[in-house]
Coordinates of C-alpha atoms in Angstrom, one line a residue:
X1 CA 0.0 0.0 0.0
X2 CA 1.0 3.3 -1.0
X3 CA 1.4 6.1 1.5
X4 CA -1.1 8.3 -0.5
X5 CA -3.7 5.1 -0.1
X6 CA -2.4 5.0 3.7
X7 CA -2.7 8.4 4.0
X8 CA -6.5 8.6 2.2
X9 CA -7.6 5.9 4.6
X10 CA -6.2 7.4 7.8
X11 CA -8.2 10.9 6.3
X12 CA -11.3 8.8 6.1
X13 CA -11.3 7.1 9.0
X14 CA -10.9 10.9 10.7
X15 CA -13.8 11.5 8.9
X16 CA -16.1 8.6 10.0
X17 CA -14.9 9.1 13.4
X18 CA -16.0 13.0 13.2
X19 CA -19.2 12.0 11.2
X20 CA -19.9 9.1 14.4
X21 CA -19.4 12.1 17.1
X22 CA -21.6 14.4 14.9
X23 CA -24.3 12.1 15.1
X24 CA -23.9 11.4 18.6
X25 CA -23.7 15.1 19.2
X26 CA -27.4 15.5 17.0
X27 CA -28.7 12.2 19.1
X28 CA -28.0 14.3 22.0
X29 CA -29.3 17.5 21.1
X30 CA -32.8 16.0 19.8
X31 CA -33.4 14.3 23.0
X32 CA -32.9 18.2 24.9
X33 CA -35.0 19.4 22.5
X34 CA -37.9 16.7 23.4
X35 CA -37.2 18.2 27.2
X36 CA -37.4 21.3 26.7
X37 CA -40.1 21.6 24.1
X38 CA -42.2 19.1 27.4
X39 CA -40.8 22.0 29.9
X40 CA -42.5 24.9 27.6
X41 CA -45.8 22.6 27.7
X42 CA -45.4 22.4 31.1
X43 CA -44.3 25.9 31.8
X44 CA -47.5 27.3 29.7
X45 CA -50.2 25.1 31.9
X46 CA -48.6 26.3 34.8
X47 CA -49.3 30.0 33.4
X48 CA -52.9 28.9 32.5
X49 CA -53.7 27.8 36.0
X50 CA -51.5 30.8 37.9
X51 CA -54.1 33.2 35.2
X52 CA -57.2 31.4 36.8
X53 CA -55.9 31.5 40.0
X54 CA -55.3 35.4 40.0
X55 CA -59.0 36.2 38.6
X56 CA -60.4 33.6 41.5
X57 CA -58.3 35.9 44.1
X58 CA -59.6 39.3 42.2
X59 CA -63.3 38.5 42.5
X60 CA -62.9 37.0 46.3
X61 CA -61.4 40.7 47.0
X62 CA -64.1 42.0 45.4
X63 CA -66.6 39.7 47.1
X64 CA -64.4 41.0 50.4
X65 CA -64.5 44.6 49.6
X66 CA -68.9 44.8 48.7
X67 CA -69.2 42.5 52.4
X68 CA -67.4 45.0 54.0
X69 CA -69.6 47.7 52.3
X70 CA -72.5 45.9 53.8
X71 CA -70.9 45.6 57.0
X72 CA -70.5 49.4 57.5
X73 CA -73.9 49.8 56.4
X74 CA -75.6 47.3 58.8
X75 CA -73.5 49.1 61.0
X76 CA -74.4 52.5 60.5
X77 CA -78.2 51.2 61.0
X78 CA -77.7 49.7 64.5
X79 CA -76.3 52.7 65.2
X80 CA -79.1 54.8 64.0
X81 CA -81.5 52.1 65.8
X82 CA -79.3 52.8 68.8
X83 CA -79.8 56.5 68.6
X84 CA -83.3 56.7 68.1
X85 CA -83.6 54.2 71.0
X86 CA -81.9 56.2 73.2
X87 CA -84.2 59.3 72.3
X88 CA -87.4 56.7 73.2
X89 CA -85.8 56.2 76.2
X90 CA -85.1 60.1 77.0
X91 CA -89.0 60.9 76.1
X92 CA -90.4 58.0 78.4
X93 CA -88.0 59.2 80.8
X94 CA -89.3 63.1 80.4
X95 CA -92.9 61.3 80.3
X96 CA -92.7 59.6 83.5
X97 CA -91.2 62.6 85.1
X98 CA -94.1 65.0 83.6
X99 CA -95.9 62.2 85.1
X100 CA -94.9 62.3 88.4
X101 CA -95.2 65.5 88.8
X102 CA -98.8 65.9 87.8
X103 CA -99.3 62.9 90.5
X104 CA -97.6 65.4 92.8
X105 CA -99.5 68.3 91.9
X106 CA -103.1 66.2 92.0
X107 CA -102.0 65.3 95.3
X108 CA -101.6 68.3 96.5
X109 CA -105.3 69.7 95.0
X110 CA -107.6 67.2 94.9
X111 CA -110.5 69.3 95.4
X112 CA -109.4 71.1 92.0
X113 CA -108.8 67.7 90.6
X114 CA -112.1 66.6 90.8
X115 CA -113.7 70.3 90.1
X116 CA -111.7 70.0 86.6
X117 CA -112.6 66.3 85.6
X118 CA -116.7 67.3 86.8
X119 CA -116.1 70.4 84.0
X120 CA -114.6 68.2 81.8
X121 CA -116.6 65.7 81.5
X122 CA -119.4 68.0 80.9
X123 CA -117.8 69.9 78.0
X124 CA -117.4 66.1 76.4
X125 CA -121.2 65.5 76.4
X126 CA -121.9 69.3 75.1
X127 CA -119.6 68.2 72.0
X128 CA -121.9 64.9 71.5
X129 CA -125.0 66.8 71.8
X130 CA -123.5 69.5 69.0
X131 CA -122.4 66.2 66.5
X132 CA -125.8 64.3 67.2
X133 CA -127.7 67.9 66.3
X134 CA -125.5 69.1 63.7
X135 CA -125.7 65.5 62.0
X136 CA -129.3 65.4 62.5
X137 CA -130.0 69.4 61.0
X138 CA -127.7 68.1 57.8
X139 CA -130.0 64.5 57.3
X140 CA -133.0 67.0 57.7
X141 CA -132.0 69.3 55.5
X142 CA -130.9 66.7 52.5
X143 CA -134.0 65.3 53.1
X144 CA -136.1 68.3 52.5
X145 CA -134.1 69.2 49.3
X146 CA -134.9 65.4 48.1
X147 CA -138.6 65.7 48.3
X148 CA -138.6 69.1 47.1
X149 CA -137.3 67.6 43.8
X150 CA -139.3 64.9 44.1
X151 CA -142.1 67.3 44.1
X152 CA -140.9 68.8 41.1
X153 CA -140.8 66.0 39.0
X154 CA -144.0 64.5 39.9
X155 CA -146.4 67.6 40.5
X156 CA -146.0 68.2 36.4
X157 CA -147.1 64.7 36.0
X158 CA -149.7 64.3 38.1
X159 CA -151.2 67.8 36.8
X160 CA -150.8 66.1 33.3
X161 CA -152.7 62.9 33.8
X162 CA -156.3 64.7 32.9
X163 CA -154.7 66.3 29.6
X164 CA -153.4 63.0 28.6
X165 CA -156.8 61.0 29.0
X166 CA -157.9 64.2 26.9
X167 CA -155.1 63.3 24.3
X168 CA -155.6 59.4 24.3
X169 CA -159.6 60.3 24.0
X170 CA -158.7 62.2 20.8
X171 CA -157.0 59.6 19.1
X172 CA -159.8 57.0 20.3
X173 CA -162.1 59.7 18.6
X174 CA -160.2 59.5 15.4
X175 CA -159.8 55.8 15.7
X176 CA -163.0 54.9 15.8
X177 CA -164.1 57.5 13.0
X178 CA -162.0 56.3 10.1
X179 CA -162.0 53.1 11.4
X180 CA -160.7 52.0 7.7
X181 CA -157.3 53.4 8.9
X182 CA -154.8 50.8 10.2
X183 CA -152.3 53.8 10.7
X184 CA -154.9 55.1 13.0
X185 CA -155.5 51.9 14.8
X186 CA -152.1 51.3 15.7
X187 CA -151.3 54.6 17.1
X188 CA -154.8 54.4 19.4
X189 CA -153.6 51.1 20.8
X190 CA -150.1 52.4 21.3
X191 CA -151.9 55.2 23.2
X192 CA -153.8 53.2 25.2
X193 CA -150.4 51.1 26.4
X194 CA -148.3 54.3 26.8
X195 CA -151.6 56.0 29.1
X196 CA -152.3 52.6 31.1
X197 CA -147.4 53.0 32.1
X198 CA -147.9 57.0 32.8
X199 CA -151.0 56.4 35.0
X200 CA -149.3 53.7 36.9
X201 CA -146.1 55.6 37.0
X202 CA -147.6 58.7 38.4
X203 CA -149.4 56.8 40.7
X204 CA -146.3 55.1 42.3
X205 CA -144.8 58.4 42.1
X206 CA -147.3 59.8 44.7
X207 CA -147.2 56.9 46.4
X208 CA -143.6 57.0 47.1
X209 CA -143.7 61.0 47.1
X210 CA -146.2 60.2 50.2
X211 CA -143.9 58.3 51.6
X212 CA -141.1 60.9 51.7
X213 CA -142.9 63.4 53.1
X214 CA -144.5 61.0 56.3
X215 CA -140.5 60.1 56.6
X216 CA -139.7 63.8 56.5
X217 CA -142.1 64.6 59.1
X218 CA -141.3 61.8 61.5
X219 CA -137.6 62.9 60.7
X220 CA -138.5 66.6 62.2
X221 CA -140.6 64.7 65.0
X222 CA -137.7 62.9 66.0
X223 CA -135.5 65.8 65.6
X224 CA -137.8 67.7 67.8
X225 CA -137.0 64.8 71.1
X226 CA -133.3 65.0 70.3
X227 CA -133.6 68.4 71.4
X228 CA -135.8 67.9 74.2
X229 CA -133.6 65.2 75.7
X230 CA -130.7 67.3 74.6
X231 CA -131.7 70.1 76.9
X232 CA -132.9 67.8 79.7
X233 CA -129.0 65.9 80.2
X234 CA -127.8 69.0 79.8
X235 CA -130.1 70.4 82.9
X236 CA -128.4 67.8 85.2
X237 CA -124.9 69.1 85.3
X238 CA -124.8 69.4 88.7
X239 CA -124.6 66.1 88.9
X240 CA -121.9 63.6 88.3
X241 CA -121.9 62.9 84.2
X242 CA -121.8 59.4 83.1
X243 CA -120.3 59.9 79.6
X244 CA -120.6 57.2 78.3
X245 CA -124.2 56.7 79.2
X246 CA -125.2 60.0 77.9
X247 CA -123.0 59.6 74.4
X248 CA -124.9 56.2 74.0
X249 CA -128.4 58.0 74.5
X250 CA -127.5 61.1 72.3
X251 CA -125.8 59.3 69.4
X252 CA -128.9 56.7 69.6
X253 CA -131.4 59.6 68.9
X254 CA -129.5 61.7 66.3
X255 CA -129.1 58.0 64.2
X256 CA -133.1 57.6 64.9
X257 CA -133.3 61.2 63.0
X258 CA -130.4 60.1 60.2
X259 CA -132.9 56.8 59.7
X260 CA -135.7 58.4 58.7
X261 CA -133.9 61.1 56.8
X262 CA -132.4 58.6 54.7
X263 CA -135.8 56.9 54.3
X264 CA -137.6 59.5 53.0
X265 CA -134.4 60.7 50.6
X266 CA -134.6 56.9 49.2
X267 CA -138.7 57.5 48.8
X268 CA -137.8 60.9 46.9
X269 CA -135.4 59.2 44.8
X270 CA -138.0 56.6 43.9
X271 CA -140.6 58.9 43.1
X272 CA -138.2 61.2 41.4
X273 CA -137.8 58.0 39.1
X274 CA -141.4 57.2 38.6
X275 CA -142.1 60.7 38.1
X276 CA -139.0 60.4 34.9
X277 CA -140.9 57.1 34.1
X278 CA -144.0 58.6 33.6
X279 CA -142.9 62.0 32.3
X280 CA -140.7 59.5 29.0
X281 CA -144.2 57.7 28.5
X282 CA -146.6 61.2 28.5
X283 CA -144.1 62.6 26.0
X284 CA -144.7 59.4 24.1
X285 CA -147.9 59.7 24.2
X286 CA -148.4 63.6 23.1
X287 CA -145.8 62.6 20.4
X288 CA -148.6 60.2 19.2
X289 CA -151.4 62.6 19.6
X290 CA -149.4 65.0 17.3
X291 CA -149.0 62.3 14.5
X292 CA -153.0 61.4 14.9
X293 CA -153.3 65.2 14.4
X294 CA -151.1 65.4 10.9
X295 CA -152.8 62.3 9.5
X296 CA -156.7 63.7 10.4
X297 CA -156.2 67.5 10.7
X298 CA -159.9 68.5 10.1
X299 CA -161.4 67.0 12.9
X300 CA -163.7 69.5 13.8
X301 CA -164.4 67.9 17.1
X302 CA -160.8 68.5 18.7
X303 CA -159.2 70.7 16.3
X304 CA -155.8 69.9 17.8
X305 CA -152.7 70.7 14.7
X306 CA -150.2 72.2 16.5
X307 CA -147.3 70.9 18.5
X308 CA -147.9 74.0 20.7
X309 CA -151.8 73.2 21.4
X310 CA -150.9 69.9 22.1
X311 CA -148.3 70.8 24.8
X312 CA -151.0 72.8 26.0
X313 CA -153.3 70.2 26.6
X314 CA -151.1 68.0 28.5
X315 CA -149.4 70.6 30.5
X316 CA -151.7 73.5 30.6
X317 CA -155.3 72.7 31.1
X318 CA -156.9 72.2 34.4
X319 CA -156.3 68.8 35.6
X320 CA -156.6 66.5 38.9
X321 CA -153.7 68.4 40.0
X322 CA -155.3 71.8 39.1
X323 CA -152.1 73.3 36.5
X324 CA -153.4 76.4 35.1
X325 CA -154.0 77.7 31.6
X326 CA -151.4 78.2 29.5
X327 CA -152.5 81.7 27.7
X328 CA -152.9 82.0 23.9
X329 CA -151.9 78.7 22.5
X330 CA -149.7 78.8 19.0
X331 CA -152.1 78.3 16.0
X332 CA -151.0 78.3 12.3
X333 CA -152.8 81.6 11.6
X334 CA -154.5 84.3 13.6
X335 CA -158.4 83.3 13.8
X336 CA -160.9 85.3 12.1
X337 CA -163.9 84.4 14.5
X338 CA -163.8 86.9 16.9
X339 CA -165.8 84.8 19.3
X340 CA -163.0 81.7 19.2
X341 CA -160.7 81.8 22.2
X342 CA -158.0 80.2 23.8
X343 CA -156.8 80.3 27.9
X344 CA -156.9 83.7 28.4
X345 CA -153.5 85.5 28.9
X346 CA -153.4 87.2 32.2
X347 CA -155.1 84.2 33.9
X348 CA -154.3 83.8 37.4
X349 CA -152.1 81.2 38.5
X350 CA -149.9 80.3 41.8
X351 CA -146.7 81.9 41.7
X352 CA -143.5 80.0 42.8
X353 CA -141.7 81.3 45.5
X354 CA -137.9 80.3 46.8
X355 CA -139.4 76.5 47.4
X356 CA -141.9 76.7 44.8
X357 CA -145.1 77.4 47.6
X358 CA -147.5 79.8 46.9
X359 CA -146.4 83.6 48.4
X360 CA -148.9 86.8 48.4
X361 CA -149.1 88.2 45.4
X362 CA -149.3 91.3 43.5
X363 CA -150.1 89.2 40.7
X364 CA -153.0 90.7 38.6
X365 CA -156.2 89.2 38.3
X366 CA -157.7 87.7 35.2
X367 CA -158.4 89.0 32.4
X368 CA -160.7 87.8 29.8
X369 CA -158.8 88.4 26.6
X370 CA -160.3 87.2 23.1
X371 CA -157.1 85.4 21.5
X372 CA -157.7 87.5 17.9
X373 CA -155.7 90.3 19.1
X374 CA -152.3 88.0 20.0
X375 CA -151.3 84.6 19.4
X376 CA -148.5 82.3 19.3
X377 CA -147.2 80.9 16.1
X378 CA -144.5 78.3 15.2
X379 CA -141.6 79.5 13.0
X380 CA -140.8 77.2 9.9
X381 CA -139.0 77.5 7.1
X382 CA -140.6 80.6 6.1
X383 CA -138.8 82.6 9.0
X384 CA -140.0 84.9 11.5
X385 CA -143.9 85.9 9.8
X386 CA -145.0 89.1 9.4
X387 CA -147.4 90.1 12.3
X388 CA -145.1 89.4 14.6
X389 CA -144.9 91.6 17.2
X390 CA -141.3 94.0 17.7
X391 CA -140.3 93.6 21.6
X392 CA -137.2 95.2 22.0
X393 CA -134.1 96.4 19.5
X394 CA -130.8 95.1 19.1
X395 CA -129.2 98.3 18.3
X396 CA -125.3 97.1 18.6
X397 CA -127.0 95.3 14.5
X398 CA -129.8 97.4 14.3
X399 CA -132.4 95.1 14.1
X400 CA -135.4 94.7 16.1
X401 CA -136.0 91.6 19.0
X402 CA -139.1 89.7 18.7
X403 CA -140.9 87.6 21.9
X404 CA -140.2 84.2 21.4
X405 CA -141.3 81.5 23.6
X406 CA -140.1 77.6 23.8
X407 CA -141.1 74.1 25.7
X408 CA -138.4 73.6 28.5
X409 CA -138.3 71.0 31.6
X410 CA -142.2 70.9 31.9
X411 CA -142.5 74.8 31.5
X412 CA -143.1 77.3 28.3
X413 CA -141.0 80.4 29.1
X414 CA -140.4 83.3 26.8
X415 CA -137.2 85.1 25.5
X416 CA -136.2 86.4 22.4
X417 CA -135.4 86.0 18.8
X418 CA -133.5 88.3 16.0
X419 CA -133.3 88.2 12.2
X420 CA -135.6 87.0 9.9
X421 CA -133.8 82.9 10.5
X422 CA -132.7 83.2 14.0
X423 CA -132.2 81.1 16.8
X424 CA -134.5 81.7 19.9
X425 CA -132.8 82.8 23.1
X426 CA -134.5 81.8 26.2
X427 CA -133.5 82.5 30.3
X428 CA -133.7 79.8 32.2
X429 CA -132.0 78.1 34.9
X430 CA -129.4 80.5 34.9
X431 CA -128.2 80.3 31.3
X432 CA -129.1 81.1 28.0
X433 CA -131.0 78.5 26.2
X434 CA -130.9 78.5 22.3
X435 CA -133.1 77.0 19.9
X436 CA -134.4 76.7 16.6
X437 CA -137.7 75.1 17.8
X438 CA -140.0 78.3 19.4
X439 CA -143.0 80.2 18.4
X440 CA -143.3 83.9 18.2
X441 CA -146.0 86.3 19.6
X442 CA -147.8 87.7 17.0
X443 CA -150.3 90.8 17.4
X444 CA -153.4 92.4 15.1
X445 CA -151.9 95.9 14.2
X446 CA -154.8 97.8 16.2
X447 CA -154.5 95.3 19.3
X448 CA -154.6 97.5 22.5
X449 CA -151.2 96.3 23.7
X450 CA -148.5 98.1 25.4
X451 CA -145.3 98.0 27.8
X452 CA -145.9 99.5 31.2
X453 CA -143.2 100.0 33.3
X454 CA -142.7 97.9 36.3
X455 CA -140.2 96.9 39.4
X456 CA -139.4 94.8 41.7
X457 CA -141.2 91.8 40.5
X458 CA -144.6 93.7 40.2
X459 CA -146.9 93.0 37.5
X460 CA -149.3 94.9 36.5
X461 CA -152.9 94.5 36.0
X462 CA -153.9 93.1 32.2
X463 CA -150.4 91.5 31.8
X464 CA -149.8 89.1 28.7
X465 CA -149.5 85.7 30.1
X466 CA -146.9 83.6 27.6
X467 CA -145.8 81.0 29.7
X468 CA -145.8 78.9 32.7
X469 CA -143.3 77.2 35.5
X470 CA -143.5 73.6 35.5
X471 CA -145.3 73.4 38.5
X472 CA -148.3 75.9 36.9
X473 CA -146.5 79.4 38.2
X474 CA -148.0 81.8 35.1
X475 CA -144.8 84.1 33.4
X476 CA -145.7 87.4 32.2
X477 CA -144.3 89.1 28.9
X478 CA -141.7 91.5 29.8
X479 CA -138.4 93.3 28.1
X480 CA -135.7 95.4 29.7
X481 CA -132.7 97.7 28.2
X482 CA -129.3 95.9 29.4
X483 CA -125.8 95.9 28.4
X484 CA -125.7 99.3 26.4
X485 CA -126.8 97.2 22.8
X486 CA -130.0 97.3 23.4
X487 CA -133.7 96.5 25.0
X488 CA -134.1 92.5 25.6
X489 CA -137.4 90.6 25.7
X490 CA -137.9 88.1 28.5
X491 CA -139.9 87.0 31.0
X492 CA -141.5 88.0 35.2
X493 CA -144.1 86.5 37.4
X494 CA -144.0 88.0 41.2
X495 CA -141.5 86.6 43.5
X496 CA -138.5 87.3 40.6
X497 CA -138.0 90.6 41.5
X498 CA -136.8 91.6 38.7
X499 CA -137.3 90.9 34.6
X500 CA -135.1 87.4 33.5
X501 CA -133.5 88.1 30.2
X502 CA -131.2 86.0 27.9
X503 CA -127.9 88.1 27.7
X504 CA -124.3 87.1 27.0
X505 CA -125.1 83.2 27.1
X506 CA -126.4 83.9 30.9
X507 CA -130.2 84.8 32.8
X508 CA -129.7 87.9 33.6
X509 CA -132.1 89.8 36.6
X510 CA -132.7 93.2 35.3
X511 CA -134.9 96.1 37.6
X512 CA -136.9 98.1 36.3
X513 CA -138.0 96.6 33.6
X514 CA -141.5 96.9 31.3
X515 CA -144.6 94.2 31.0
X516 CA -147.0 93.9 28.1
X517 CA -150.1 94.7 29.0
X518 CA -153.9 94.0 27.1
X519 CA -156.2 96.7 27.8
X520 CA -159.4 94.5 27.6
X521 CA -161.6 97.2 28.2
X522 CA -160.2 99.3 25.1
X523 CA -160.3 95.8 23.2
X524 CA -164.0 95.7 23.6
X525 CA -164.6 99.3 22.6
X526 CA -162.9 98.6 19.3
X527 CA -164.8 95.3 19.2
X528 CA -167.9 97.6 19.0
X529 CA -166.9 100.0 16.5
X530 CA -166.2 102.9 19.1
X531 CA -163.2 105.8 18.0
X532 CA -159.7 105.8 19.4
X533 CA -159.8 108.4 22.5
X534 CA -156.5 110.9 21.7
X535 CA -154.6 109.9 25.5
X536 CA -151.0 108.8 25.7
X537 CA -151.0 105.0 26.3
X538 CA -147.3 104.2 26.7
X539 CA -145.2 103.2 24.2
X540 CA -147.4 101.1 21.4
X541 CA -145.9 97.9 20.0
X542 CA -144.7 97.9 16.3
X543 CA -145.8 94.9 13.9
X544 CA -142.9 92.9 12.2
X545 CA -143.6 94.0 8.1
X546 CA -142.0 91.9 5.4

C-alpha cells in the first residue's frame, strides 16, 4: 500500500470518526430538544392555571370589599336604631317625670282635681250633643231638598194625567171614525199602552212622594225629642256625668233622625224615578197625539194641529192636579172668528216662590182676553212671519228683538229671537238656552197692547201671560234695556223681583223693567166700533212688516 492510499484511509477514517461524534452530538441534542419543548408545555399550563388563580383571588377581593360595604352599612343602621332608642328612652323618661309631677300636683289639690274632671266631662257630652244635632240638621235638611225635587218631578205629571186622557180620548175619537185606517188603529192602541205605564207611573210616584214626606215629618218629629232630651241631660250638670251613658243616649237619637232622613231621601229618589218614568211615556204619548193630528187634521171635534196646542193640553189645562192655563196657544194663523178663544193671557195662577209654595201676590187678576188680538205661532222655514210683534231692539246690529217663547223642563217660558232665521234665546235656569224650535207672539196691528213699566217683580194688572213654570207658576211678557246694545225681551211673574233676560249666554235679573199689558176694556170698545180716544197710552208695539 502506497502512502497516499495510507494516508487517504487514515483521512477517512478521521472522517467517520468526526461523522460518528456528529451524530452522537445531534442524538444528544434531539433528545434536549424533546425536554425542553415538554418543559414549555409544562411551563404554559402552569401560566394557565396561575391566570385562573389570580382572577379567583380578584373577584374574592371584590366579594371581600362589597361584604365589607354591607358591613359598614348594617352598621351604621344599629347605630341609628341605637340613637333613636336612646331618644325613646329620653321621652319616656321626660314622660314619667311630667308624670310624676302631675301625680304630685293632684296630690296636693284634689279638690281642684275633681272640680276640673266634673267640668270636663261635661264639656265632652256638650260636643256629642253638638255632633248628634248638627248630623241630625244636615240628614233633615238633605231630606227636605230630596222631596222638594221629588215634588218637582211628579207635580208636572200628576197635573198632566187629565190632559193625557184628553189626548188618548182624541186619538180613540179618530180611531174609531176612520176606522178603515190601520195607521190610525195602531197609534190608538199604542196610546192606550203608553196611558195605562204614565197612569201607573204617576201613581207610584205619589205613592212614594207620600212616603217621603211622612218620613220627613217623622224625621222633624224625632228631631224635635233629640232636642228635648238634649236640653234635659244637659239640665243635670250638677250632677256627676256618666259619659258614656249619655253619648250612647245622644248618638242613639240623632241615628233615629239620620234613619228616617235617609228613608224619606230613598222614597224621593223613587218617586223622582217614577215621576222620569212617567214623564218618558206622557211625551210618548203627546208625540202620538201629534202624529193622529197630521194624518186627520180636520177633525172638527178636537181641532188639535199644533205641536204648541198639544203641549198645551197635556201641561196647561186644568187637571186632577189643578195646573193652570197656559194663555194663547200657538195656531197656524190668527183666527178670524172673533168669538173663538183660547186660555186667556193674564189668567191667574200660583206663583213660585224660593221652594216653589204659593207667596202673596201682586199678581193681577184675570183678564178675559179674546185670543184674535195676539197669538202664538211656530216659525218654519218661512222665518219669522210678518205680524209678529217687535219687543225690544238690538241696536249694537240694528235690528229689532221679537218675543219668542219655547217648551223647557215641563215649563213654556219666553225670551227672544232676532233676524228673519234666528235662533231663539230663552232665560232659564241660569243660562241662556238656544233654539231653533220656538213660536213667536204675533199681534193684530190695532191690538190694544202696550209695555208699562214695572219693578221689583210687580206686575201689572192686564199683563200678557206667555208662559208657565213647570209646577203651573203663570210668566208674564216683559223686556228690559241691558248691556248698552240694546232693549231684551224676557220674561216676570211676582216673587223674581226683577225681569229674567237672555244676555251674553247667561239669565240675567234686570230692575226696572216693562210688562205687556192688554187693555181688555179698550179691546172691547174697538170690538164695537167705538173711535180711538187721543190719550198717551205708553209706548205702542210695532208689527214685524216683510
Amino acid at each position: 500500500m502506497s502512502n497516499d492510499d495510507k494516508d487517504l484511509e487514515a483521512r477517512l477514517e478521521a472522517h467517520a470518526q468526526a461523522a460518528e461524534k456528529a451524530a452522537n452530538n445531534a442524538k444528544k441534542f434531539s433528545g434536549q430538544a424533546a425536554q425542553s419543548k415538554k418543559d414549555a408545555q409544562a411551563a404554559e399550563k402552569a401560566a394557565v392555571e396561575a391566570r385562573s388563580a389570580a382572577l379567583q383571588a380578584q373577584e374574592g377581593a371584590q366579594a371581600a370589599r362589597e361584604a365589607a360595604e354591607r358591613a359598614r352599612d348594617e352598621v351604621g343602621k344599629a347605630r341609628d336604631e341605637v340613637g333613636k332608642a336612646r331618644d325613646e328612652v329620653g321621652k319616656a323618661r321626660t314622660e314619667v317625670l311630667a308624670a310624676r309631677d302631675d301625680v304630685m300636683a293632684a296630690k296636693a289639690r284634689p279638690m281642684e282635681s275633681s272640680t276640673s274632671m266634673h267640668a270636663l266631662g261635661w264639656a265632652l257630652v256638650d260636643t256629642i250633643a253638638m255632633v248628634a244635632r248638627t248630623d241630625a240638621d244636615d240628614a233633615i235638611h238633605e231630606a227636605a231638598d230630596a222631596v222638594m225635587r221629588a215634588a218637582r218631578a211628579t207635580d208636572p205629571v200628576l197635573a198632566a194625567r187629565g190632559g193625557a186622557r184628553e189626548g188618548y180620548e182624541h186619538v180613540l175619537t179618530l180611531a174609531s171614525r176612520f176606522s178603515a185606517d190601520q195607521e190610525l188603529e195602531r197609534l190608538e192602541a199604542k196610546a192606550r199602552q203608553l196611558l195605562d205605564h204614565a197612569e201607573l207611573e204617576a201613581e207610584a210616584a205619589a205613592g212614594a212622594l207620600a212616603a217621603a214626606r211622612a218620613r220627613q215629618q217623622a224625621a222633624g218629629s224625632k228631631r224635635a225629642a233629640l232636642d228635648e232630651l238634649v236640653e234635659s241631660r244637659l239640665a243635670e250638670r250638677g250632677s256627676e256625668p256618666h259619659v258614656g251613658e249619655l253619648r250612647t243616649e245622644l248618638l242613639g237619637a240623632r241615628q233615629e233622625v239620620v234613619a228616617e232622613a235617609l228613608g224619606a231621601e230613598e222614597s224621593s229618589a223613587q218617586a223622582e224615578e217614577s215621576a222620569r218614568r212617567a214623564g218618558d211615556a206622557l211625551e210618548q204619548l203627546q208625540e202620538i197625539v201629534r202624529e193622529a193630528a197630521v194624518l186627520h187634521p180636520v177633525s172638527r171635534e178636537v181641532p188639535i194641529n199644533t205641536r204648541d196646542d198639544i203641549r198645551s193640553l197635556f201641561f196647561g189645562r186644568l187637571g186632577e192636579a189643578g195646573a193652570p192655563s197656559v194663555a194663547a196657544p200657538a195656531t197656524d194663523e190668527a183666527p178670524t172668528t172673533p168669538g173663538s178663544s183660547t186660555a186667556p193671557a193674564g189668567s191667574s195662577a200660583p206663583s213660585e216662590g224660593a221652594e216653589g209654595s204659593p207667596e202673596p201676590s201682586d199678581e193681577p187678576a184675570a183678564v178675559e182676553q179674546p185670543q184674535p188680538w195676539y197669538w202664538w205661532q211656530p216659525v218654519d222655514a218661512r222665518g219669522i212671519p210678518s205680524g209678529a210683534l217687535v219687543a225690544g231692539e238690538f241696536s249694537e246690529r240694528g235690528e229689532p228683538f221679537f218675543a219668542a217663547r219655547i217648551e223647557h223642563r215641563g215649563g213654556v217660558h219666553m225670551g227672544k229671537v232676532w233676524g228673519q232665521f234666528g235662533e231663539a234665546h230663552v232665560p232659564y235656569g241660569g243660562v241662556d238656552v238656544v233654539t231653533r224650535k220656538y213660536a213667536v207672539l204675533m199681534a193684530r196691528r190695532e191690538a190694544p197692547l202696550s209695555w208699562v213699566p214695572a219693578a221689583g217683580g210687580h206686575v201689572p194688572k192686564g199683563a200678557v201671560q206667555g208662559g208657565h213654570e213647570s209646577n203651573g207658576a203663570a210668566l208674564y211678557v216683559a223686556r228690559a234695556p241691558y248691556g248698552g246694545d240694546g232693549t231684551h225681551p224676557g220674561k216676570v211673574r211676582p216673587g223674581f223681583g226683577g225681569a229674567n233676560i237672555p244676555w251674553g249666554g247667561k239669565e240675567v235679573r234686570v230692575d226696572p223693567y216693562e210688562v205687556l199689558v192688554f187693555d181688555a176694556a179698550r179691546a172691547a170698545e174697538l170690538e164695537r166700533g167705538e173711535p180711538t180716544p187721543a190719550v198717551d197710552e205708553g209706548p205702542a208695539p210695532i208689527m214685524a212688516e216683510r
